[in-house]
Short mmCIF file of N, CA and C in Angstrom, two decimals:
data_model
loop_
_atom_site.label_atom_id
_atom_site.label_comp_id
_atom_site.label_asym_id
_atom_site.label_seq_id
_atom_site.Cartn_x
_atom_site.Cartn_y
_atom_site.Cartn_z
N HIS A 29 0.85 -1.19 -0.01
CA HIS A 29 -0.02 0.02 -0.01
C HIS A 29 0.88 1.22 0.02
N PRO A 30 0.57 2.25 -0.85
CA PRO A 30 1.49 3.41 -0.98
C PRO A 30 1.65 4.21 0.36
N ARG A 31 0.62 4.28 1.14
CA ARG A 31 0.76 5.00 2.38
C ARG A 31 1.70 4.32 3.36
N MET A 32 1.72 3.03 3.32
CA MET A 32 2.58 2.27 4.21
C MET A 32 4.08 2.49 3.92
N ALA A 33 4.36 2.88 2.72
CA ALA A 33 5.76 3.14 2.34
C ALA A 33 6.32 4.36 3.10
N ARG A 34 5.44 5.23 3.57
CA ARG A 34 5.88 6.42 4.33
C ARG A 34 6.14 6.10 5.80
N ILE A 35 5.62 4.98 6.27
CA ILE A 35 5.77 4.63 7.67
C ILE A 35 7.14 3.94 7.82
N PRO A 36 8.01 4.46 8.73
CA PRO A 36 9.26 3.74 8.96
C PRO A 36 8.96 2.27 9.39
N LEU A 37 9.78 1.42 8.86
CA LEU A 37 9.54 -0.03 9.02
C LEU A 37 9.56 -0.41 10.53
N PHE A 38 10.44 0.18 11.33
CA PHE A 38 10.50 -0.19 12.73
C PHE A 38 9.19 0.18 13.44
N LEU A 39 8.53 1.27 13.01
CA LEU A 39 7.26 1.63 13.62
C LEU A 39 6.15 0.69 13.20
N LEU A 40 6.20 0.30 11.95
CA LEU A 40 5.20 -0.68 11.48
C LEU A 40 5.39 -2.02 12.25
N GLY A 41 6.61 -2.44 12.39
CA GLY A 41 6.88 -3.67 13.17
C GLY A 41 6.37 -3.53 14.59
N THR A 42 6.60 -2.36 15.20
CA THR A 42 6.12 -2.14 16.57
C THR A 42 4.58 -2.27 16.62
N ALA A 43 3.91 -1.67 15.70
CA ALA A 43 2.45 -1.75 15.67
C ALA A 43 1.98 -3.19 15.53
N LEU A 44 2.62 -3.92 14.59
CA LEU A 44 2.24 -5.31 14.38
C LEU A 44 2.51 -6.15 15.63
N LEU A 45 3.67 -5.92 16.28
CA LEU A 45 4.01 -6.67 17.47
C LEU A 45 3.09 -6.38 18.62
N SER A 46 2.64 -5.07 18.67
CA SER A 46 1.70 -4.67 19.72
C SER A 46 0.38 -5.36 19.55
N LEU A 47 -0.05 -5.53 18.30
CA LEU A 47 -1.31 -6.22 18.04
C LEU A 47 -1.24 -7.72 18.27
N ASP A 48 -0.08 -8.28 17.96
CA ASP A 48 0.12 -9.74 18.11
C ASP A 48 1.56 -10.02 18.47
N PRO A 49 1.83 -10.32 19.75
CA PRO A 49 3.22 -10.57 20.16
C PRO A 49 3.91 -11.73 19.44
N ASN A 50 3.11 -12.55 18.76
CA ASN A 50 3.65 -13.71 18.05
C ASN A 50 3.65 -13.52 16.54
N SER A 51 3.51 -12.28 16.09
CA SER A 51 3.33 -11.97 14.71
C SER A 51 4.61 -12.32 13.88
N ALA A 52 4.44 -13.19 12.93
CA ALA A 52 5.50 -13.49 12.01
C ALA A 52 5.77 -12.29 11.10
N ARG A 53 4.74 -11.57 10.79
CA ARG A 53 4.86 -10.39 9.91
C ARG A 53 5.71 -9.32 10.65
N ALA A 54 5.51 -9.16 11.95
CA ALA A 54 6.32 -8.18 12.72
C ALA A 54 7.78 -8.58 12.64
N THR A 55 8.08 -9.86 12.81
CA THR A 55 9.46 -10.36 12.78
C THR A 55 10.07 -10.03 11.41
N GLU A 56 9.31 -10.23 10.37
CA GLU A 56 9.80 -9.95 9.01
C GLU A 56 10.05 -8.46 8.82
N VAL A 57 9.14 -7.63 9.26
CA VAL A 57 9.26 -6.17 9.12
C VAL A 57 10.44 -5.65 9.92
N PHE A 58 10.64 -6.18 11.11
CA PHE A 58 11.79 -5.71 11.91
C PHE A 58 13.10 -6.18 11.22
N ALA A 59 13.10 -7.34 10.65
CA ALA A 59 14.30 -7.79 9.92
C ALA A 59 14.62 -6.84 8.75
N ARG A 60 13.59 -6.44 8.01
CA ARG A 60 13.76 -5.52 6.90
C ARG A 60 14.24 -4.14 7.41
N ALA A 61 13.68 -3.71 8.54
CA ALA A 61 14.13 -2.45 9.12
C ALA A 61 15.60 -2.49 9.46
N GLY A 62 16.02 -3.61 10.05
CA GLY A 62 17.46 -3.79 10.35
C GLY A 62 18.34 -3.74 9.09
N GLU A 63 17.87 -4.41 8.04
CA GLU A 63 18.61 -4.40 6.79
C GLU A 63 18.69 -2.95 6.22
N TYR A 64 17.61 -2.26 6.34
CA TYR A 64 17.59 -0.86 5.85
C TYR A 64 18.58 0.00 6.66
N PHE A 65 18.53 -0.11 7.96
CA PHE A 65 19.50 0.64 8.78
C PHE A 65 20.94 0.26 8.42
N ASP A 66 21.20 -1.04 8.25
CA ASP A 66 22.54 -1.51 7.85
C ASP A 66 22.99 -0.88 6.55
N ALA A 67 22.08 -0.86 5.59
CA ALA A 67 22.40 -0.29 4.25
C ALA A 67 22.69 1.21 4.35
N LEU A 68 22.05 1.87 5.30
CA LEU A 68 22.31 3.30 5.50
C LEU A 68 23.57 3.54 6.29
N GLY A 69 24.07 2.52 6.95
CA GLY A 69 25.23 2.67 7.82
C GLY A 69 24.84 3.27 9.16
N PHE A 70 23.59 3.19 9.51
CA PHE A 70 23.11 3.72 10.80
C PHE A 70 23.34 2.71 11.87
N ARG A 71 24.46 2.87 12.62
CA ARG A 71 24.89 1.84 13.53
C ARG A 71 23.98 1.65 14.73
N ALA A 72 23.15 2.64 15.03
CA ALA A 72 22.22 2.52 16.13
C ALA A 72 20.91 1.86 15.72
N GLY A 73 20.76 1.48 14.45
CA GLY A 73 19.51 0.88 13.95
C GLY A 73 19.06 -0.33 14.68
N GLY A 74 19.98 -1.24 14.89
CA GLY A 74 19.61 -2.51 15.57
C GLY A 74 19.18 -2.26 17.01
N VAL A 75 19.82 -1.34 17.67
CA VAL A 75 19.44 -0.99 19.07
C VAL A 75 18.08 -0.30 19.06
N LEU A 76 17.83 0.53 18.08
CA LEU A 76 16.55 1.21 17.98
C LEU A 76 15.46 0.17 17.81
N VAL A 77 15.67 -0.83 16.94
CA VAL A 77 14.71 -1.85 16.73
C VAL A 77 14.47 -2.64 18.02
N GLU A 78 15.54 -3.00 18.72
CA GLU A 78 15.39 -3.72 20.02
C GLU A 78 14.57 -2.88 21.02
N THR A 79 14.82 -1.61 21.05
CA THR A 79 14.12 -0.72 21.98
C THR A 79 12.63 -0.74 21.70
N PHE A 80 12.25 -0.59 20.43
CA PHE A 80 10.82 -0.57 20.09
C PHE A 80 10.19 -1.92 20.28
N LYS A 81 10.88 -3.00 20.03
CA LYS A 81 10.36 -4.33 20.35
C LYS A 81 10.09 -4.49 21.84
N ALA A 82 11.02 -4.03 22.68
CA ALA A 82 10.84 -4.16 24.11
C ALA A 82 9.61 -3.31 24.56
N HIS A 83 9.48 -2.11 24.00
CA HIS A 83 8.33 -1.27 24.33
C HIS A 83 7.03 -2.00 23.99
N ALA A 84 6.95 -2.56 22.78
CA ALA A 84 5.76 -3.22 22.39
C ALA A 84 5.40 -4.42 23.24
N LEU A 85 6.40 -5.21 23.54
CA LEU A 85 6.23 -6.40 24.36
C LEU A 85 5.81 -6.03 25.79
N LEU A 86 6.38 -4.96 26.33
CA LEU A 86 5.95 -4.50 27.65
C LEU A 86 4.53 -4.02 27.65
N ALA A 87 4.17 -3.30 26.58
CA ALA A 87 2.77 -2.78 26.48
C ALA A 87 1.74 -3.86 26.34
N THR A 88 2.14 -4.99 25.77
CA THR A 88 1.19 -6.10 25.58
C THR A 88 1.21 -7.05 26.82
N GLY A 89 2.01 -6.74 27.85
CA GLY A 89 2.03 -7.55 29.00
C GLY A 89 2.89 -8.82 28.88
N ASN A 90 3.72 -8.84 27.83
CA ASN A 90 4.60 -9.98 27.68
C ASN A 90 5.95 -9.64 28.33
N HIS A 91 5.91 -9.68 29.69
CA HIS A 91 7.03 -9.19 30.48
C HIS A 91 8.30 -10.03 30.35
N VAL A 92 8.18 -11.35 30.20
CA VAL A 92 9.35 -12.19 30.07
C VAL A 92 10.08 -11.85 28.79
N ARG A 93 9.36 -11.75 27.70
CA ARG A 93 9.99 -11.44 26.41
C ARG A 93 10.47 -9.96 26.38
N ALA A 94 9.73 -9.04 27.04
CA ALA A 94 10.17 -7.66 27.09
C ALA A 94 11.49 -7.53 27.80
N GLU A 95 11.65 -8.24 28.92
CA GLU A 95 12.88 -8.22 29.68
C GLU A 95 14.07 -8.73 28.83
N ALA A 96 13.80 -9.85 28.17
CA ALA A 96 14.86 -10.44 27.34
C ALA A 96 15.22 -9.55 26.17
N GLN A 97 14.23 -8.90 25.57
CA GLN A 97 14.44 -8.02 24.43
C GLN A 97 15.25 -6.80 24.88
N ALA A 98 14.88 -6.24 26.02
CA ALA A 98 15.62 -5.05 26.56
C ALA A 98 17.04 -5.46 26.88
N LYS A 99 17.26 -6.65 27.46
CA LYS A 99 18.59 -7.10 27.78
C LYS A 99 19.44 -7.23 26.51
N SER A 100 18.83 -7.76 25.48
CA SER A 100 19.54 -7.88 24.20
C SER A 100 19.95 -6.48 23.65
N GLY A 101 19.05 -5.55 23.73
CA GLY A 101 19.33 -4.20 23.29
C GLY A 101 20.39 -3.51 24.17
N ILE A 102 20.38 -3.82 25.47
CA ILE A 102 21.42 -3.23 26.37
C ILE A 102 22.81 -3.74 25.94
N GLU A 103 22.88 -5.03 25.64
CA GLU A 103 24.14 -5.62 25.23
C GLU A 103 24.64 -4.95 23.92
N GLN A 104 23.75 -4.78 22.98
CA GLN A 104 24.12 -4.15 21.71
C GLN A 104 24.51 -2.68 21.93
N ALA A 105 23.79 -1.96 22.73
CA ALA A 105 24.09 -0.55 23.00
C ALA A 105 25.44 -0.43 23.67
N ALA A 106 25.75 -1.36 24.60
CA ALA A 106 27.01 -1.28 25.34
C ALA A 106 28.19 -1.50 24.33
N LYS A 107 28.00 -2.47 23.41
CA LYS A 107 29.07 -2.73 22.42
C LYS A 107 29.33 -1.51 21.53
N LEU A 108 28.30 -0.76 21.27
CA LEU A 108 28.41 0.37 20.38
C LEU A 108 28.62 1.69 21.14
N GLY A 109 28.57 1.63 22.48
CA GLY A 109 28.77 2.86 23.27
C GLY A 109 27.62 3.83 23.13
N LEU A 110 26.41 3.32 23.00
CA LEU A 110 25.22 4.18 22.79
C LEU A 110 24.51 4.43 24.11
N LEU A 111 25.02 5.33 24.91
CA LEU A 111 24.40 5.63 26.19
C LEU A 111 22.97 6.09 26.12
N GLU A 112 22.66 6.84 25.06
CA GLU A 112 21.29 7.39 24.92
C GLU A 112 20.23 6.28 24.80
N PHE A 113 20.64 5.07 24.40
CA PHE A 113 19.73 3.95 24.40
C PHE A 113 19.82 3.12 25.67
N SER A 114 20.98 3.12 26.30
CA SER A 114 21.24 2.26 27.48
C SER A 114 20.25 2.60 28.59
N TRP A 115 20.07 3.89 28.90
CA TRP A 115 19.16 4.19 30.01
C TRP A 115 17.73 3.85 29.69
N ARG A 116 17.32 4.02 28.45
CA ARG A 116 15.95 3.67 28.06
C ARG A 116 15.69 2.17 28.22
N LEU A 117 16.65 1.39 27.72
CA LEU A 117 16.53 -0.05 27.75
C LEU A 117 16.57 -0.61 29.19
N GLU A 118 17.50 0.00 30.00
CA GLU A 118 17.55 -0.40 31.40
C GLU A 118 16.27 -0.08 32.14
N ALA A 119 15.67 1.09 31.82
CA ALA A 119 14.41 1.45 32.45
C ALA A 119 13.26 0.51 31.99
N LEU A 120 13.23 0.14 30.74
CA LEU A 120 12.24 -0.79 30.26
C LEU A 120 12.45 -2.13 30.89
N ARG A 121 13.67 -2.54 31.00
CA ARG A 121 13.98 -3.88 31.62
C ARG A 121 13.57 -3.84 33.08
N GLY A 122 13.85 -2.71 33.78
CA GLY A 122 13.43 -2.60 35.17
C GLY A 122 11.90 -2.70 35.33
N LYS A 123 11.14 -2.08 34.44
CA LYS A 123 9.66 -2.16 34.51
C LYS A 123 9.19 -3.60 34.30
N ALA A 124 9.79 -4.27 33.32
CA ALA A 124 9.40 -5.70 33.09
C ALA A 124 9.74 -6.51 34.31
N LEU A 125 10.92 -6.33 34.89
CA LEU A 125 11.33 -7.08 36.06
C LEU A 125 10.41 -6.83 37.29
N ILE A 126 9.94 -5.59 37.43
CA ILE A 126 9.01 -5.32 38.51
C ILE A 126 7.73 -6.17 38.28
N GLU A 127 7.24 -6.14 37.05
CA GLU A 127 6.06 -6.94 36.75
C GLU A 127 6.26 -8.45 36.96
N LEU A 128 7.51 -8.88 36.81
CA LEU A 128 7.84 -10.29 37.05
C LEU A 128 8.17 -10.59 38.54
N GLN A 129 8.05 -9.50 39.31
CA GLN A 129 8.33 -9.56 40.79
C GLN A 129 9.77 -9.96 41.07
N ARG A 130 10.65 -9.59 40.18
CA ARG A 130 12.11 -9.81 40.42
C ARG A 130 12.69 -8.46 40.84
N TYR A 131 12.32 -8.08 42.01
CA TYR A 131 12.57 -6.72 42.48
C TYR A 131 14.05 -6.34 42.66
N ASP A 132 14.90 -7.30 43.07
CA ASP A 132 16.33 -7.00 43.21
C ASP A 132 16.94 -6.72 41.81
N ASP A 133 16.58 -7.55 40.83
CA ASP A 133 17.10 -7.37 39.47
C ASP A 133 16.52 -6.07 38.88
N ALA A 134 15.28 -5.79 39.20
CA ALA A 134 14.64 -4.52 38.72
C ALA A 134 15.38 -3.33 39.30
N GLU A 135 15.69 -3.37 40.58
CA GLU A 135 16.37 -2.26 41.19
C GLU A 135 17.76 -2.04 40.53
N ARG A 136 18.45 -3.11 40.29
CA ARG A 136 19.75 -2.98 39.62
C ARG A 136 19.67 -2.33 38.23
N ALA A 137 18.67 -2.78 37.50
CA ALA A 137 18.45 -2.22 36.15
C ALA A 137 18.12 -0.72 36.25
N LEU A 138 17.23 -0.41 37.17
CA LEU A 138 16.79 1.00 37.30
C LEU A 138 17.94 1.85 37.83
N ARG A 139 18.71 1.33 38.71
CA ARG A 139 19.86 2.15 39.25
C ARG A 139 20.91 2.36 38.11
N GLN A 140 21.04 1.37 37.23
CA GLN A 140 21.91 1.54 36.07
C GLN A 140 21.33 2.61 35.17
N ALA A 141 20.04 2.57 34.90
CA ALA A 141 19.43 3.64 34.10
C ALA A 141 19.65 5.00 34.71
N GLN A 142 19.43 5.09 36.00
CA GLN A 142 19.62 6.32 36.71
C GLN A 142 21.05 6.84 36.63
N ALA A 143 22.00 5.96 36.73
CA ALA A 143 23.45 6.32 36.68
C ALA A 143 23.77 6.84 35.28
N VAL A 144 23.22 6.22 34.24
CA VAL A 144 23.51 6.68 32.88
C VAL A 144 22.88 8.07 32.67
N VAL A 145 21.65 8.26 33.14
CA VAL A 145 20.99 9.56 33.02
C VAL A 145 21.81 10.63 33.73
N ASP A 146 22.27 10.32 34.92
CA ASP A 146 23.06 11.31 35.67
C ASP A 146 24.35 11.59 34.93
N LEU A 147 24.99 10.57 34.36
CA LEU A 147 26.24 10.78 33.65
C LEU A 147 26.00 11.65 32.41
N MET A 148 24.96 11.34 31.68
CA MET A 148 24.68 12.14 30.44
C MET A 148 24.33 13.59 30.81
N ALA A 149 23.52 13.76 31.87
CA ALA A 149 23.12 15.13 32.25
C ALA A 149 24.33 15.92 32.69
N GLY A 150 25.30 15.29 33.33
CA GLY A 150 26.49 15.91 33.78
C GLY A 150 27.42 16.40 32.66
N THR A 151 27.24 15.84 31.49
CA THR A 151 28.09 16.28 30.35
C THR A 151 27.48 17.42 29.55
N MET A 152 26.29 17.83 29.92
CA MET A 152 25.61 18.89 29.16
C MET A 152 26.03 20.24 29.67
N ALA A 153 26.36 21.11 28.74
CA ALA A 153 26.90 22.43 29.08
C ALA A 153 25.84 23.44 29.56
N SER A 154 24.69 23.49 28.90
CA SER A 154 23.75 24.52 29.23
C SER A 154 22.59 23.98 30.12
N ASP A 155 22.02 24.85 30.88
CA ASP A 155 20.87 24.49 31.72
C ASP A 155 19.67 24.10 30.83
N ASP A 156 19.49 24.75 29.69
CA ASP A 156 18.39 24.39 28.79
C ASP A 156 18.56 22.98 28.31
N ALA A 157 19.76 22.56 27.94
CA ALA A 157 19.97 21.23 27.49
C ALA A 157 19.64 20.20 28.60
N LYS A 158 20.08 20.54 29.81
CA LYS A 158 19.77 19.64 30.93
C LYS A 158 18.28 19.54 31.20
N VAL A 159 17.57 20.64 31.10
CA VAL A 159 16.12 20.62 31.31
C VAL A 159 15.44 19.75 30.22
N ARG A 160 15.83 20.02 28.97
CA ARG A 160 15.23 19.20 27.88
C ARG A 160 15.52 17.71 28.10
N PHE A 161 16.74 17.41 28.46
CA PHE A 161 17.10 16.04 28.67
C PHE A 161 16.36 15.41 29.87
N GLY A 162 16.13 16.19 30.88
CA GLY A 162 15.45 15.68 32.09
C GLY A 162 14.05 15.28 31.94
N VAL A 163 13.38 15.76 30.94
CA VAL A 163 11.97 15.43 30.69
C VAL A 163 11.83 13.97 30.32
N GLY A 164 10.95 13.29 30.93
CA GLY A 164 10.68 11.87 30.62
C GLY A 164 11.44 10.87 31.47
N LYS A 165 12.28 11.36 32.36
CA LYS A 165 13.06 10.42 33.21
C LYS A 165 12.40 10.11 34.49
N GLU A 166 11.23 10.74 34.80
CA GLU A 166 10.58 10.54 36.06
C GLU A 166 10.09 9.09 36.27
N GLY A 167 9.89 8.34 35.19
CA GLY A 167 9.51 6.94 35.32
C GLY A 167 10.53 6.12 36.07
N ILE A 168 11.80 6.45 35.89
CA ILE A 168 12.85 5.71 36.61
C ILE A 168 12.71 5.95 38.08
N THR A 169 12.52 7.22 38.47
CA THR A 169 12.37 7.58 39.88
C THR A 169 11.10 6.96 40.47
N LEU A 170 10.03 6.97 39.72
CA LEU A 170 8.74 6.38 40.20
C LEU A 170 8.88 4.90 40.45
N ASP A 171 9.57 4.19 39.54
CA ASP A 171 9.75 2.76 39.77
C ASP A 171 10.67 2.47 40.93
N LEU A 172 11.71 3.30 41.13
CA LEU A 172 12.57 3.12 42.27
C LEU A 172 11.77 3.41 43.58
N ILE A 173 10.92 4.35 43.51
CA ILE A 173 10.06 4.69 44.71
C ILE A 173 9.21 3.47 45.03
N ARG A 174 8.63 2.81 44.03
CA ARG A 174 7.81 1.60 44.27
C ARG A 174 8.64 0.56 44.97
N ILE A 175 9.87 0.38 44.49
CA ILE A 175 10.73 -0.64 45.12
C ILE A 175 11.08 -0.28 46.52
N ASN A 176 11.46 0.98 46.74
CA ASN A 176 11.82 1.42 48.09
C ASN A 176 10.66 1.29 49.06
N LEU A 177 9.45 1.64 48.65
CA LEU A 177 8.26 1.44 49.52
C LEU A 177 8.05 -0.02 49.81
N ARG A 178 8.23 -0.83 48.83
CA ARG A 178 8.04 -2.30 49.00
C ARG A 178 9.03 -2.82 50.07
N LYS A 179 10.27 -2.32 49.99
CA LYS A 179 11.33 -2.76 50.89
C LYS A 179 11.30 -1.97 52.26
N ASN A 180 10.43 -0.95 52.31
CA ASN A 180 10.31 -0.07 53.47
C ASN A 180 11.70 0.57 53.78
N ASP A 181 12.39 0.96 52.71
CA ASP A 181 13.71 1.57 52.83
C ASP A 181 13.53 3.09 52.69
N LEU A 182 13.20 3.72 53.79
CA LEU A 182 12.87 5.14 53.77
C LEU A 182 14.10 6.02 53.44
N ALA A 183 15.27 5.64 53.90
CA ALA A 183 16.44 6.44 53.60
C ALA A 183 16.71 6.43 52.10
N GLN A 184 16.62 5.26 51.45
CA GLN A 184 16.82 5.21 50.01
C GLN A 184 15.67 5.94 49.28
N LEU A 185 14.47 5.83 49.82
CA LEU A 185 13.32 6.50 49.24
C LEU A 185 13.58 8.00 49.16
N PHE A 186 14.05 8.57 50.30
CA PHE A 186 14.33 9.99 50.37
C PHE A 186 15.40 10.35 49.37
N GLU A 187 16.48 9.52 49.29
CA GLU A 187 17.59 9.82 48.39
C GLU A 187 17.12 9.80 46.92
N ASP A 188 16.32 8.83 46.56
CA ASP A 188 15.84 8.75 45.22
C ASP A 188 14.88 9.88 44.86
N MET A 189 14.03 10.26 45.82
CA MET A 189 13.11 11.38 45.57
C MET A 189 13.90 12.66 45.42
N GLU A 190 14.88 12.84 46.24
CA GLU A 190 15.73 14.03 46.18
C GLU A 190 16.50 14.09 44.85
N ARG A 191 16.99 12.96 44.44
CA ARG A 191 17.71 12.92 43.15
C ARG A 191 16.79 13.26 41.98
N GLY A 192 15.58 12.73 42.02
CA GLY A 192 14.58 13.02 41.00
C GLY A 192 14.16 14.49 41.02
N ARG A 193 14.04 15.06 42.21
CA ARG A 193 13.70 16.45 42.34
C ARG A 193 14.78 17.33 41.83
N ALA A 194 16.03 16.99 42.16
CA ALA A 194 17.14 17.81 41.69
C ALA A 194 17.26 17.76 40.17
N ARG A 195 16.97 16.61 39.61
CA ARG A 195 17.03 16.47 38.12
C ARG A 195 15.98 17.32 37.47
N ASN A 196 14.82 17.46 38.12
CA ASN A 196 13.74 18.27 37.56
C ASN A 196 14.01 19.75 37.67
N PHE A 197 14.84 20.11 38.62
CA PHE A 197 15.17 21.55 38.75
C PHE A 197 16.58 21.78 38.22
#
C-alpha cells in the first residue's frame, strides 16, 4: 500500500508486534528495518529496533520477552557505546522485572538507568539542554520509589526522591 511506504519499518513492526506478540509479519518487518539501517550505515539501527520491540512487548504484558528483548538491546548498546539507548533499555527492563516480581534485578536495572541519566546530564553544558534532557526520566524515579516502599527503605526512598527532584530543577 502506498501510504505504508511512508511509515518507517520499525514503527510498522512495533504496531504489528503490539497487536500480536507472536506476529511473524512483525518479525519480517523488523528484519527488513534492520537491513535498511545497515544499508544506510546507521549503527544505532539494531538498538533502535530492540528498543521498540521491548516497548511493544511490555505494552502487551509480555514481560518475560520484554525483559529479554531489553537485555539484548542493552548488550548491543554497550558494544556500540550508545548511552542514549542504554538508560531507556535499562528502564524498560526494570519495568518488566517489576512486573515479574524480580525486585532486586529490577532495582539494579533501574539504578543503572539512573546512573547513565546522571552521567549524560553531567556532560551537558547549558541548563536548557539539561532541562530538555530531564523530561521523561521521572519513570525511573517512580519505579525506584515503588521498590523502596516495598522494601520499606525510607532512607533510600528519600535519596531517590531528592535525586529526581534535583534532576527536575
